[in-house]
mmCIF file of C-alpha atoms and ligand atoms in Angstrom:
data_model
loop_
_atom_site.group_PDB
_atom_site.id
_atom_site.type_symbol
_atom_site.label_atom_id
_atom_site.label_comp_id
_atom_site.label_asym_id
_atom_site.label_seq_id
_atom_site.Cartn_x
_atom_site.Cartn_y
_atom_site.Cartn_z
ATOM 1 C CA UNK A 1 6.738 1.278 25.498
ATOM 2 C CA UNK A 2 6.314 3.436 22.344
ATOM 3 C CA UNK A 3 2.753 3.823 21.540
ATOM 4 C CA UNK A 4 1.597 2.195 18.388
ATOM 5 C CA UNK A 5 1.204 4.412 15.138
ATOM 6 C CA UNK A 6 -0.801 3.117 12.370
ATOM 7 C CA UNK A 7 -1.983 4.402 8.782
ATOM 8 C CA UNK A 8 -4.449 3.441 6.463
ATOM 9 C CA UNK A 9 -2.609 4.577 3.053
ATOM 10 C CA UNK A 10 -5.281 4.311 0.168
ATOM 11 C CA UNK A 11 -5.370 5.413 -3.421
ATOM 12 C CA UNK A 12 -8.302 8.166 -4.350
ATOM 13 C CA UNK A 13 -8.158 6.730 -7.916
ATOM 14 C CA UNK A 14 -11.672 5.477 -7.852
ATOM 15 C CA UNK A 15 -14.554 4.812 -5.323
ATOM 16 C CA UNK A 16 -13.487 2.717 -2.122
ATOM 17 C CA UNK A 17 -15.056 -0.742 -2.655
ATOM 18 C CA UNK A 18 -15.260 -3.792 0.234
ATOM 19 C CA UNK A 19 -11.852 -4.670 -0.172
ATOM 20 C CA UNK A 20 -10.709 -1.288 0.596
ATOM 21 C CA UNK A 21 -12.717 -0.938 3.372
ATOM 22 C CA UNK A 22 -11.758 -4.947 4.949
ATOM 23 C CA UNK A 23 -8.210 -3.436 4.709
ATOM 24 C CA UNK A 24 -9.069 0.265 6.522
ATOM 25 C CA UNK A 25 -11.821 -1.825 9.599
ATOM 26 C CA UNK A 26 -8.262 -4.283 10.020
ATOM 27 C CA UNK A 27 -5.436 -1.569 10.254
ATOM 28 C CA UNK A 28 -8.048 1.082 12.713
ATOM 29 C CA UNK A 29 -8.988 -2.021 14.909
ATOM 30 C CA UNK A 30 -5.033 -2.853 15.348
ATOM 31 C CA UNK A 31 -4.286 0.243 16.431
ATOM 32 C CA UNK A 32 -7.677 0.999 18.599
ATOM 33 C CA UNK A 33 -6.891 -2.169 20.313
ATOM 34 C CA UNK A 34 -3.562 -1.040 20.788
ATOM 35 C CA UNK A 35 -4.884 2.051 22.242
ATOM 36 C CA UNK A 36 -2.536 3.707 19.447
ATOM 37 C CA UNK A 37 -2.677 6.763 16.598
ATOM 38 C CA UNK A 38 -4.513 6.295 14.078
ATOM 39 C CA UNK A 39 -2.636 7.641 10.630
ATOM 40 C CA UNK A 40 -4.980 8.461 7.042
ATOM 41 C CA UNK A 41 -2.379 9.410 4.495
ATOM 42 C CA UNK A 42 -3.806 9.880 0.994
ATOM 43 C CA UNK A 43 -1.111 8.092 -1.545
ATOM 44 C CA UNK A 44 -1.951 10.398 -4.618
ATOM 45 C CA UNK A 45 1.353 10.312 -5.919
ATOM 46 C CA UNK A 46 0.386 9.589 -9.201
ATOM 47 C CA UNK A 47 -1.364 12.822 -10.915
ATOM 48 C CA UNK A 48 -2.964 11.296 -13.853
ATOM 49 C CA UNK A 49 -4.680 8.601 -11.828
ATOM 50 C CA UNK A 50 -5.779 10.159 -8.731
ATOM 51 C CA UNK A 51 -8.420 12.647 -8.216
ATOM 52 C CA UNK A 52 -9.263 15.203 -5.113
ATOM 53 C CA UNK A 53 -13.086 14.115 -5.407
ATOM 54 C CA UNK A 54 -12.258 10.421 -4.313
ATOM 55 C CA UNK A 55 -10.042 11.384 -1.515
ATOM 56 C CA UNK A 56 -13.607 13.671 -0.142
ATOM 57 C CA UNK A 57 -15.606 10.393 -1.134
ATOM 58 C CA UNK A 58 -13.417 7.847 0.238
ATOM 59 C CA UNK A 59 -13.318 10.092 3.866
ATOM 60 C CA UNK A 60 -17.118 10.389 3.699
ATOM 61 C CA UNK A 61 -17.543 6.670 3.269
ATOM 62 C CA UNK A 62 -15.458 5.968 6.193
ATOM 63 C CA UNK A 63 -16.818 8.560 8.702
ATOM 64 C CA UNK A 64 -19.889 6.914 7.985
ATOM 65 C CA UNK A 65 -18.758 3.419 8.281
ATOM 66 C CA UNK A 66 -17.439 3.985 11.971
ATOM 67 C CA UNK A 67 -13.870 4.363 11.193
ATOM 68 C CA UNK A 68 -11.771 7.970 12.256
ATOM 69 C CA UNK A 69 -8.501 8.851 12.376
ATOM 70 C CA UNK A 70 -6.626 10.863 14.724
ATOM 71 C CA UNK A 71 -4.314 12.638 11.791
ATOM 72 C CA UNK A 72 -5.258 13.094 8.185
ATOM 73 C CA UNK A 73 -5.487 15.507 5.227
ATOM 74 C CA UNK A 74 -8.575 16.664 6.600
ATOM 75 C CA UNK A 75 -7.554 17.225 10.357
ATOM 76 C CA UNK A 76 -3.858 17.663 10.121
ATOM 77 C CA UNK A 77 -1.286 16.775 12.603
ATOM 78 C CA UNK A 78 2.322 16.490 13.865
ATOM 79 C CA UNK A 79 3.614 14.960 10.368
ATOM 80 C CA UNK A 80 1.352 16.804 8.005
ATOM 81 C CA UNK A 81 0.824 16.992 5.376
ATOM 82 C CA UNK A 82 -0.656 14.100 4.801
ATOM 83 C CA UNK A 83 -1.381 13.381 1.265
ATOM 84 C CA UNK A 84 1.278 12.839 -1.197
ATOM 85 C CA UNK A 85 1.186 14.886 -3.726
ATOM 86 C CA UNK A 86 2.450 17.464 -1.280
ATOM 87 C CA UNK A 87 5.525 15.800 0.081
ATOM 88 C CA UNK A 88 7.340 15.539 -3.016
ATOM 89 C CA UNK A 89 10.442 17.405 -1.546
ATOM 90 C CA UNK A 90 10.921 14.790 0.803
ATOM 91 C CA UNK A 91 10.869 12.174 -1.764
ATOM 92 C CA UNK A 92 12.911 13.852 -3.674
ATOM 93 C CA UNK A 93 15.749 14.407 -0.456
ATOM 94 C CA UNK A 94 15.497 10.599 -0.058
ATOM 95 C CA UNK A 95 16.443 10.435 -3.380
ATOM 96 C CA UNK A 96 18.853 12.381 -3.385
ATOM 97 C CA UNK A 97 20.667 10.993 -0.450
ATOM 98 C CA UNK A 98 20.447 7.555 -2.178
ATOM 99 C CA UNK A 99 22.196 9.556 -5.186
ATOM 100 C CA UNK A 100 24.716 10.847 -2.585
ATOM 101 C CA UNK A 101 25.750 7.126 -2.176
ATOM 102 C CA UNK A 102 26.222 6.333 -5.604
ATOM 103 C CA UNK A 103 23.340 3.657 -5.595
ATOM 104 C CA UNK A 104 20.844 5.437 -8.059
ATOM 105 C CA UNK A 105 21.454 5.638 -12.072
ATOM 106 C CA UNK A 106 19.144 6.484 -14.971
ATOM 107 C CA UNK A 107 17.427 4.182 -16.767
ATOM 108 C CA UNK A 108 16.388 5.329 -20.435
ATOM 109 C CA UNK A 109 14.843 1.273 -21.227
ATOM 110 C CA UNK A 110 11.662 1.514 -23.163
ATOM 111 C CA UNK A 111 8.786 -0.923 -21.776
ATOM 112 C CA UNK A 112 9.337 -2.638 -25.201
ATOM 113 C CA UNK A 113 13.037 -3.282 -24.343
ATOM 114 C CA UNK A 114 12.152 -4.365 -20.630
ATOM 115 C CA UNK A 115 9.727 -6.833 -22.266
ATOM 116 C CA UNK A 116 12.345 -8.054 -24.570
ATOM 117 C CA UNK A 117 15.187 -8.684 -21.957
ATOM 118 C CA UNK A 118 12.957 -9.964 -19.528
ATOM 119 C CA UNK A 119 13.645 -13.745 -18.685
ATOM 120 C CA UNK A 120 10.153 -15.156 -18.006
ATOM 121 C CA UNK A 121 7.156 -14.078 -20.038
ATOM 122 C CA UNK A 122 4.787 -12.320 -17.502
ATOM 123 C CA UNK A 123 7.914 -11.009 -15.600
ATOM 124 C CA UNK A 124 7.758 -7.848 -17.719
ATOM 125 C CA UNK A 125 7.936 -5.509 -14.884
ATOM 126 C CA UNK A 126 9.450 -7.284 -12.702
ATOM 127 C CA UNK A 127 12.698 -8.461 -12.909
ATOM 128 C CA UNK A 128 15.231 -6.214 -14.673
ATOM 129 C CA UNK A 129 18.327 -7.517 -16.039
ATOM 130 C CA UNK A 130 20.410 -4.246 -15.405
ATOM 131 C CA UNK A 131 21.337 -3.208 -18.608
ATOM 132 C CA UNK A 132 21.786 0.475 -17.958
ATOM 133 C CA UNK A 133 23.501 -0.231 -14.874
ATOM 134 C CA UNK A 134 26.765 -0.646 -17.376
ATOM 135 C CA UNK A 135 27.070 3.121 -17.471
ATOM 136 C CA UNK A 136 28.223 2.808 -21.616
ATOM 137 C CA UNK A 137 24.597 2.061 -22.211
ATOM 138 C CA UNK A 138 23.113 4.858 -20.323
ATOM 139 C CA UNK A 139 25.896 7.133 -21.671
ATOM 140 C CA UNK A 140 24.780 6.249 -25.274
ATOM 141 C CA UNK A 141 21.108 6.930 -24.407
ATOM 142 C CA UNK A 142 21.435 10.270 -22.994
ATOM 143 C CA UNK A 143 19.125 12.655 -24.490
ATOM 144 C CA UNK A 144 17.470 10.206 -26.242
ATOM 145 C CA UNK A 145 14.033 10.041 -23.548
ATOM 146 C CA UNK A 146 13.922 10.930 -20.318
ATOM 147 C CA UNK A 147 15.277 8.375 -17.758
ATOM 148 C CA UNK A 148 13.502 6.602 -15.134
ATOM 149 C CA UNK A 149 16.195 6.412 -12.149
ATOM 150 C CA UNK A 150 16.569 3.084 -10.959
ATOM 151 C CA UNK A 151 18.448 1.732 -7.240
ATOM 152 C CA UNK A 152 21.389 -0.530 -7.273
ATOM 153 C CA UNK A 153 20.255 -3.994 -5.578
ATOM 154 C CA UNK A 154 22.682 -5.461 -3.812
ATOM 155 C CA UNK A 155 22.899 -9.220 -3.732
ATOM 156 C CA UNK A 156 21.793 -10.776 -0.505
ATOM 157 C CA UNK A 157 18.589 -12.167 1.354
ATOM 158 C CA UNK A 158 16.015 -9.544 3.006
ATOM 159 C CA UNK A 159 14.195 -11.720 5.483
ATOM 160 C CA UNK A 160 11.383 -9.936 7.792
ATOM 161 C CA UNK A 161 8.520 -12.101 10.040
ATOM 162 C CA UNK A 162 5.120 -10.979 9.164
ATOM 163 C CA UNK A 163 2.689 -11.031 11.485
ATOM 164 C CA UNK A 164 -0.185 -12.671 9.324
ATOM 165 C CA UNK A 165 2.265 -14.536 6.894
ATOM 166 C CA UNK A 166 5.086 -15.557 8.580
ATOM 167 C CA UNK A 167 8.908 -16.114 7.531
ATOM 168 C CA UNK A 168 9.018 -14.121 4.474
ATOM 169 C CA UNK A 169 12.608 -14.216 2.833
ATOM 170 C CA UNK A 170 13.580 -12.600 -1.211
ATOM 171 C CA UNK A 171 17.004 -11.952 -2.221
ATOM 172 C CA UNK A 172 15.803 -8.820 -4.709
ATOM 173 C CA UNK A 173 18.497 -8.805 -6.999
ATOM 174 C CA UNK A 174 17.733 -11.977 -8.696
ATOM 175 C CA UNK A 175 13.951 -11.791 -7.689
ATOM 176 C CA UNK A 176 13.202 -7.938 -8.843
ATOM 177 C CA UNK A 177 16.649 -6.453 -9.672
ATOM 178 C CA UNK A 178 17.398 -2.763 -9.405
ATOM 179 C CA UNK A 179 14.231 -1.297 -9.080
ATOM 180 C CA UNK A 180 12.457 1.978 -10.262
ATOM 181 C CA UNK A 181 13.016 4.880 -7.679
ATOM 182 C CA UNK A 182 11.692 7.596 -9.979
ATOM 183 C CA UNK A 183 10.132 7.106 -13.399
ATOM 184 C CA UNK A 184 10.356 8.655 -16.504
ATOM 185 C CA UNK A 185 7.988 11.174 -15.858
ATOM 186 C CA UNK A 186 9.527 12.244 -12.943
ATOM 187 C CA UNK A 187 6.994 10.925 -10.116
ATOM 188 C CA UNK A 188 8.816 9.293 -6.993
ATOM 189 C CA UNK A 189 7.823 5.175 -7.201
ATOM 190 C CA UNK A 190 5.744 3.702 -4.758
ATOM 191 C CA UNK A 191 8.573 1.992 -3.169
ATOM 192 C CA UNK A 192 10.183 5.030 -2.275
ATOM 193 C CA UNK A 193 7.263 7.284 -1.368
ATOM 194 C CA UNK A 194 5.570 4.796 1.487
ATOM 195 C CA UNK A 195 9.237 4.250 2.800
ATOM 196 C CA UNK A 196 9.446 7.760 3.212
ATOM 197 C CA UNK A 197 6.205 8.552 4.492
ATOM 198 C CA UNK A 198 6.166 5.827 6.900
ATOM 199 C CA UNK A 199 9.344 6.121 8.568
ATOM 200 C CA UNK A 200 8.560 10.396 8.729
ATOM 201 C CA UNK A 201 5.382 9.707 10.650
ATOM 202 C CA UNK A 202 6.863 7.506 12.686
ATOM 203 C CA UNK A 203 4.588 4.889 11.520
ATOM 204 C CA UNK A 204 5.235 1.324 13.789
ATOM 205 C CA UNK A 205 2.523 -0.703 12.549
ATOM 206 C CA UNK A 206 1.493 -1.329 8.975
ATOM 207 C CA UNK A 207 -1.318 -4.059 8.071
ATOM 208 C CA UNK A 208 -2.119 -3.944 4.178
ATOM 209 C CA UNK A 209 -3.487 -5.861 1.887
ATOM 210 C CA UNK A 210 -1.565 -9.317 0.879
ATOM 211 C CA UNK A 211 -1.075 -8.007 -2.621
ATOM 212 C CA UNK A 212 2.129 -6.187 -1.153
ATOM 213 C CA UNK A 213 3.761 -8.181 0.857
ATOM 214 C CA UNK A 214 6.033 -9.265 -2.403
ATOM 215 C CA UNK A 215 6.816 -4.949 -2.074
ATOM 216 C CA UNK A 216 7.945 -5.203 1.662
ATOM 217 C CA UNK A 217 11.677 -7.074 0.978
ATOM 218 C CA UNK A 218 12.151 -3.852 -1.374
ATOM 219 C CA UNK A 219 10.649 -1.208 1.347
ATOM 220 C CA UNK A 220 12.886 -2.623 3.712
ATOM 221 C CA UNK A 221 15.910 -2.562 2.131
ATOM 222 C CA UNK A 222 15.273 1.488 1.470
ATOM 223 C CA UNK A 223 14.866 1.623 5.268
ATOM 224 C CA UNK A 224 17.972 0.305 5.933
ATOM 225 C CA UNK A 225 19.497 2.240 3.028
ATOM 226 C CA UNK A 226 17.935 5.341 4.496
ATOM 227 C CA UNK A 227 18.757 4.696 7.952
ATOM 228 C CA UNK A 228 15.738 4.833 9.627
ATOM 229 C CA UNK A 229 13.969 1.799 11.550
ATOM 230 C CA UNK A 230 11.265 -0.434 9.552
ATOM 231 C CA UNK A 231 7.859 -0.614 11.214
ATOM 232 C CA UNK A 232 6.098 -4.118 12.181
ATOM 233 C CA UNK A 233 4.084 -5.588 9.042
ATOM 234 C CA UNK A 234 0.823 -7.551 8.868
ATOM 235 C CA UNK A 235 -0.770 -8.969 5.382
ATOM 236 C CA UNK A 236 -3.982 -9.520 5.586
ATOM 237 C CA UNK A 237 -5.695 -11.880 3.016
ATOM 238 C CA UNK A 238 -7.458 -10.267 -0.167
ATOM 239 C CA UNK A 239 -10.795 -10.590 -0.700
ATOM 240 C CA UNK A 240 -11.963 -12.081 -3.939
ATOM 241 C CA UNK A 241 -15.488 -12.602 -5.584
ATOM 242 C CA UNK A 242 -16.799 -15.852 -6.022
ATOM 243 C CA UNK A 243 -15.103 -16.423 -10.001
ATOM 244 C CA UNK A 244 -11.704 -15.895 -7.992
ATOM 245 C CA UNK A 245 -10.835 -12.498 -9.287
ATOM 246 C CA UNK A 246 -9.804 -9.990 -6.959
ATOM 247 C CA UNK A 247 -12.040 -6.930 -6.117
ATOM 248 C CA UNK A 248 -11.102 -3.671 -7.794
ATOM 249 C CA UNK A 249 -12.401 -0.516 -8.327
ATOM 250 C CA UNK A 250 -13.923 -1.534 -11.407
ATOM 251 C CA UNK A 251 -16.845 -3.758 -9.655
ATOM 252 C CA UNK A 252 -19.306 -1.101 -8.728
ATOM 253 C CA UNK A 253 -21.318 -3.413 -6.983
ATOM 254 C CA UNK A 254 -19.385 -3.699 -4.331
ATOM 255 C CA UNK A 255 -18.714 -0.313 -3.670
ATOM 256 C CA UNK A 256 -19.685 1.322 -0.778
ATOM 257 C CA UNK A 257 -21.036 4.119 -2.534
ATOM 258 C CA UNK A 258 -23.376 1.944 -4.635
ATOM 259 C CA UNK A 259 -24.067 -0.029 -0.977
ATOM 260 C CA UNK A 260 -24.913 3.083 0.595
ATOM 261 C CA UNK A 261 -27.323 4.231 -2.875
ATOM 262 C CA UNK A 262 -29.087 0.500 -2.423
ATOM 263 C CA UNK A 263 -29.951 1.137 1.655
ATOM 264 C CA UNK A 264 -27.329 -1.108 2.555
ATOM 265 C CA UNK A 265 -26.418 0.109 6.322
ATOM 266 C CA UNK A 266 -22.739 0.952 7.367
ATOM 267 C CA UNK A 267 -23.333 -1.902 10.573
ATOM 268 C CA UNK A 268 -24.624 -4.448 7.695
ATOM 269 C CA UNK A 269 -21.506 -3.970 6.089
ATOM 270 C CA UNK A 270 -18.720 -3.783 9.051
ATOM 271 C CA UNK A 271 -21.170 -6.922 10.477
ATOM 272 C CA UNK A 272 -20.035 -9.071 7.029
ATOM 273 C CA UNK A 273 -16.767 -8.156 6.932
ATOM 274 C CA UNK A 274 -15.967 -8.544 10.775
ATOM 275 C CA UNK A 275 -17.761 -11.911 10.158
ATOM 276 C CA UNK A 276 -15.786 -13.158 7.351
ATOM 277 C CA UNK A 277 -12.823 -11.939 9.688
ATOM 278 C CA UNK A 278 -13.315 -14.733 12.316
ATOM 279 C CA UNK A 279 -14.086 -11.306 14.570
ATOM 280 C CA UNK A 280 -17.589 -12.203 15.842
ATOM 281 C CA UNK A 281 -19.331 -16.024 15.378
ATOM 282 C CA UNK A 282 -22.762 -15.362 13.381
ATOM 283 C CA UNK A 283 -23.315 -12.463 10.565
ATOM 284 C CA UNK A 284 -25.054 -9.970 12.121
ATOM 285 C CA UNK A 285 -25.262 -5.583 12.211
ATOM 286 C CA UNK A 286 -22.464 -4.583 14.731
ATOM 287 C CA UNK A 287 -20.466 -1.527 15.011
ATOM 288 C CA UNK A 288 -17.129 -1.012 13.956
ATOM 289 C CA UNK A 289 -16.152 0.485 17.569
ATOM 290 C CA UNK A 290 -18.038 -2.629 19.205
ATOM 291 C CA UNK A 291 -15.263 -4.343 17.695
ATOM 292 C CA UNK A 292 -12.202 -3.275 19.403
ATOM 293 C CA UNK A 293 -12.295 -5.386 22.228
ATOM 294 C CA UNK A 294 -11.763 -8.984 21.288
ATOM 295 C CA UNK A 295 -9.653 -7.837 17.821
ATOM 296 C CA UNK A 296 -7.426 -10.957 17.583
ATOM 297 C CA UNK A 297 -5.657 -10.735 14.076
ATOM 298 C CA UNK A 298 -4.725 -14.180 14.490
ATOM 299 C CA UNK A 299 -8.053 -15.252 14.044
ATOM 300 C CA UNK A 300 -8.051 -14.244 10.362
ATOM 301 C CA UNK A 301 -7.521 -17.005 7.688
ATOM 302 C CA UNK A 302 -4.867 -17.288 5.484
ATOM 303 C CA UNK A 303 -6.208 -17.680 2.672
ATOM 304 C CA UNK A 304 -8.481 -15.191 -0.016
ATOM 305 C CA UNK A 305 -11.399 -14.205 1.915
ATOM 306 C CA UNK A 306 -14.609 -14.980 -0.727
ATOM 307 C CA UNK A 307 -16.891 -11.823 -0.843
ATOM 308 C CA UNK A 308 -20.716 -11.737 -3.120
ATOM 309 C CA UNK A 309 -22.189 -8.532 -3.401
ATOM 310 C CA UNK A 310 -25.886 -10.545 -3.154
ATOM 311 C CA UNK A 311 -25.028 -11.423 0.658
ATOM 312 C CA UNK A 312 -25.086 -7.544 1.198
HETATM 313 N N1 LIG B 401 -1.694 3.116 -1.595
HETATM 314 C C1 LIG B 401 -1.625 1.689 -1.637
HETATM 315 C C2 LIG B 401 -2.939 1.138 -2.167
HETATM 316 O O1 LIG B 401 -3.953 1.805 -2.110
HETATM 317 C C3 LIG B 401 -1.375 1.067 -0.290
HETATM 318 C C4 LIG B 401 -0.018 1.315 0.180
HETATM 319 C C5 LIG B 401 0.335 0.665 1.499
HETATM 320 O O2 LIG B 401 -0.544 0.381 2.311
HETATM 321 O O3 LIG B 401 1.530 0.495 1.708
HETATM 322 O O4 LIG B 401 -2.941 0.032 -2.644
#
């Protein structure tokens, strides 16, 4: 049997918070359980959002919380390198292969315009209706702005079984339609760069958060339009804060840094979370390595987890 690769994939565009960390603790105790390779791949695609300082803090935090990886920016590996912002090349040969097949085209819509065509108010971003996929559009827009590149959908279901959600079926064309690929400013899309990534480091195992499982239809139709295989996904659910709002980056409270600053200790915190993950029975200090035995992911709920910073 192959031995199981998994990554923990986070954004340095801010200071890791509880939620980050409840994802990370998940994804290392599938794969220590599994006896597998642990991945940390730094997804700082985006240059105006993430910063080198975050990627330091966010490894600090979780060398202190308990939780290593075998191959990482910091350590290196087979598949390095192994934050984004260095593997544009192979974004951009994905892309071009896709070009090769005819299934990419510029896209020169303004956000107003998207807004405007857009069927449902709040879909904004979501669904495009295709308009420069009629190539007189796009012709008459050239030079205008630069062009976000966009893939050709085709019609049909993409069904996958997760292992924390289930039977998840989207047909993407009338769900999403083509999607972005590239944008305007020339950095590769999230879509494209994880596909990439993932199926490079031969990654077999992903468990994220449940905020992307509505991505995972589109990631898996570039794996199949790429020709490589698609790894096994898990969504784990989100954690929210007691007014229902999902953590971000923005609540400083419930960062780890700002944990760490109030004497909060790294077992306090991987106790609460393993806790609220069904993992052990009563809150209590434990280590995230003491964990590794008896990881059962079906013993997470399904639904939002509820976190309050005044438990820790
Ligand atoms: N970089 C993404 C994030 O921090 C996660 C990507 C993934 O796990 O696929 O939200």
């Amino acid at each position: 049997m192959r031995i199981m690769r998994g990554r923990f994939a986070p954004s340095p565009t801010g200071d890791i918070h509880l939620g980050n960390i409840w994802t990370a603790l998940l994804a290392w105790l599938q794969v220590r359980s599994a006896g597998g390779v642990m991945v940390l791949r730094m997804e700082d695609l985006d240059p105006g959002r993430s910063r080198p300082l975050y990627a330091d803090r966010l490894m600090a935090d979780m060398k202190w919380l308990g939780l290593d990886w075998d191959e990482g920016p910091d350590v290196g590996g087979p598949y390095a390198p192994y934050s984004q912002h260095e593997r544009r090349d192979l974004y951009q040969a994905a892309l071009e292969q896709l070009a090769a097949d005819g299934i990419v085209y510029p896209c020169y819509c303004t956000r107003a315009e998207l807004a405007a065509s857009a069927p449902h108010s709040g879909d904004t971003e979501r669904i495009y209706s295709g308009t420069c996929r009629r190539r007189e559009v796009a012709e008459a827009c050239k030079g205008a702005r630069q062009p976000s590149l966009r893939l050709v959908v085709p019609p049909g279901i993409t069904s996958f079984t997760d292992l924390q959600a289930g039977d998840v079926s989207q047909d993407i064309s009338q769900e999403v339609g083509d999607f972005v690929v590239r944008r305007s400013d020339g950095v590769h899309a999230y879509q494209l760069a994880v596909v990439v990534d993932d199926a490079a480091m031969e990654i077999t195992h992903v468990l994220r958060g449940y905020d992307l499982l509505s991505s995972t239809p589109r990631q898996l139709l570039l794996y199949r339009l790429l020709g490589q295989p698609a790894p096994v996904f898990t969504h784990v659910p989100l954690l929210i804060a007691p007014d229902g709002h999902r953590l971000s980056k923005r609540q400083q409270d419930l960062s780890i840094a700002c944990l760490r600053a109030q004497g909060v200790k790294a077992e306090a915190i991987i106790g609460y979370l393993a806790y609220k993950a069904n993992l052990i029975d009563a809150r209590q200090p434990v280590k995230a390595a003491e964990l590794i035995a008896s990881f059962d992911v079906s013993k997470l709920q399904s639904d939002p987890v509820i976190v309050d910073s005044h438990d820790l």
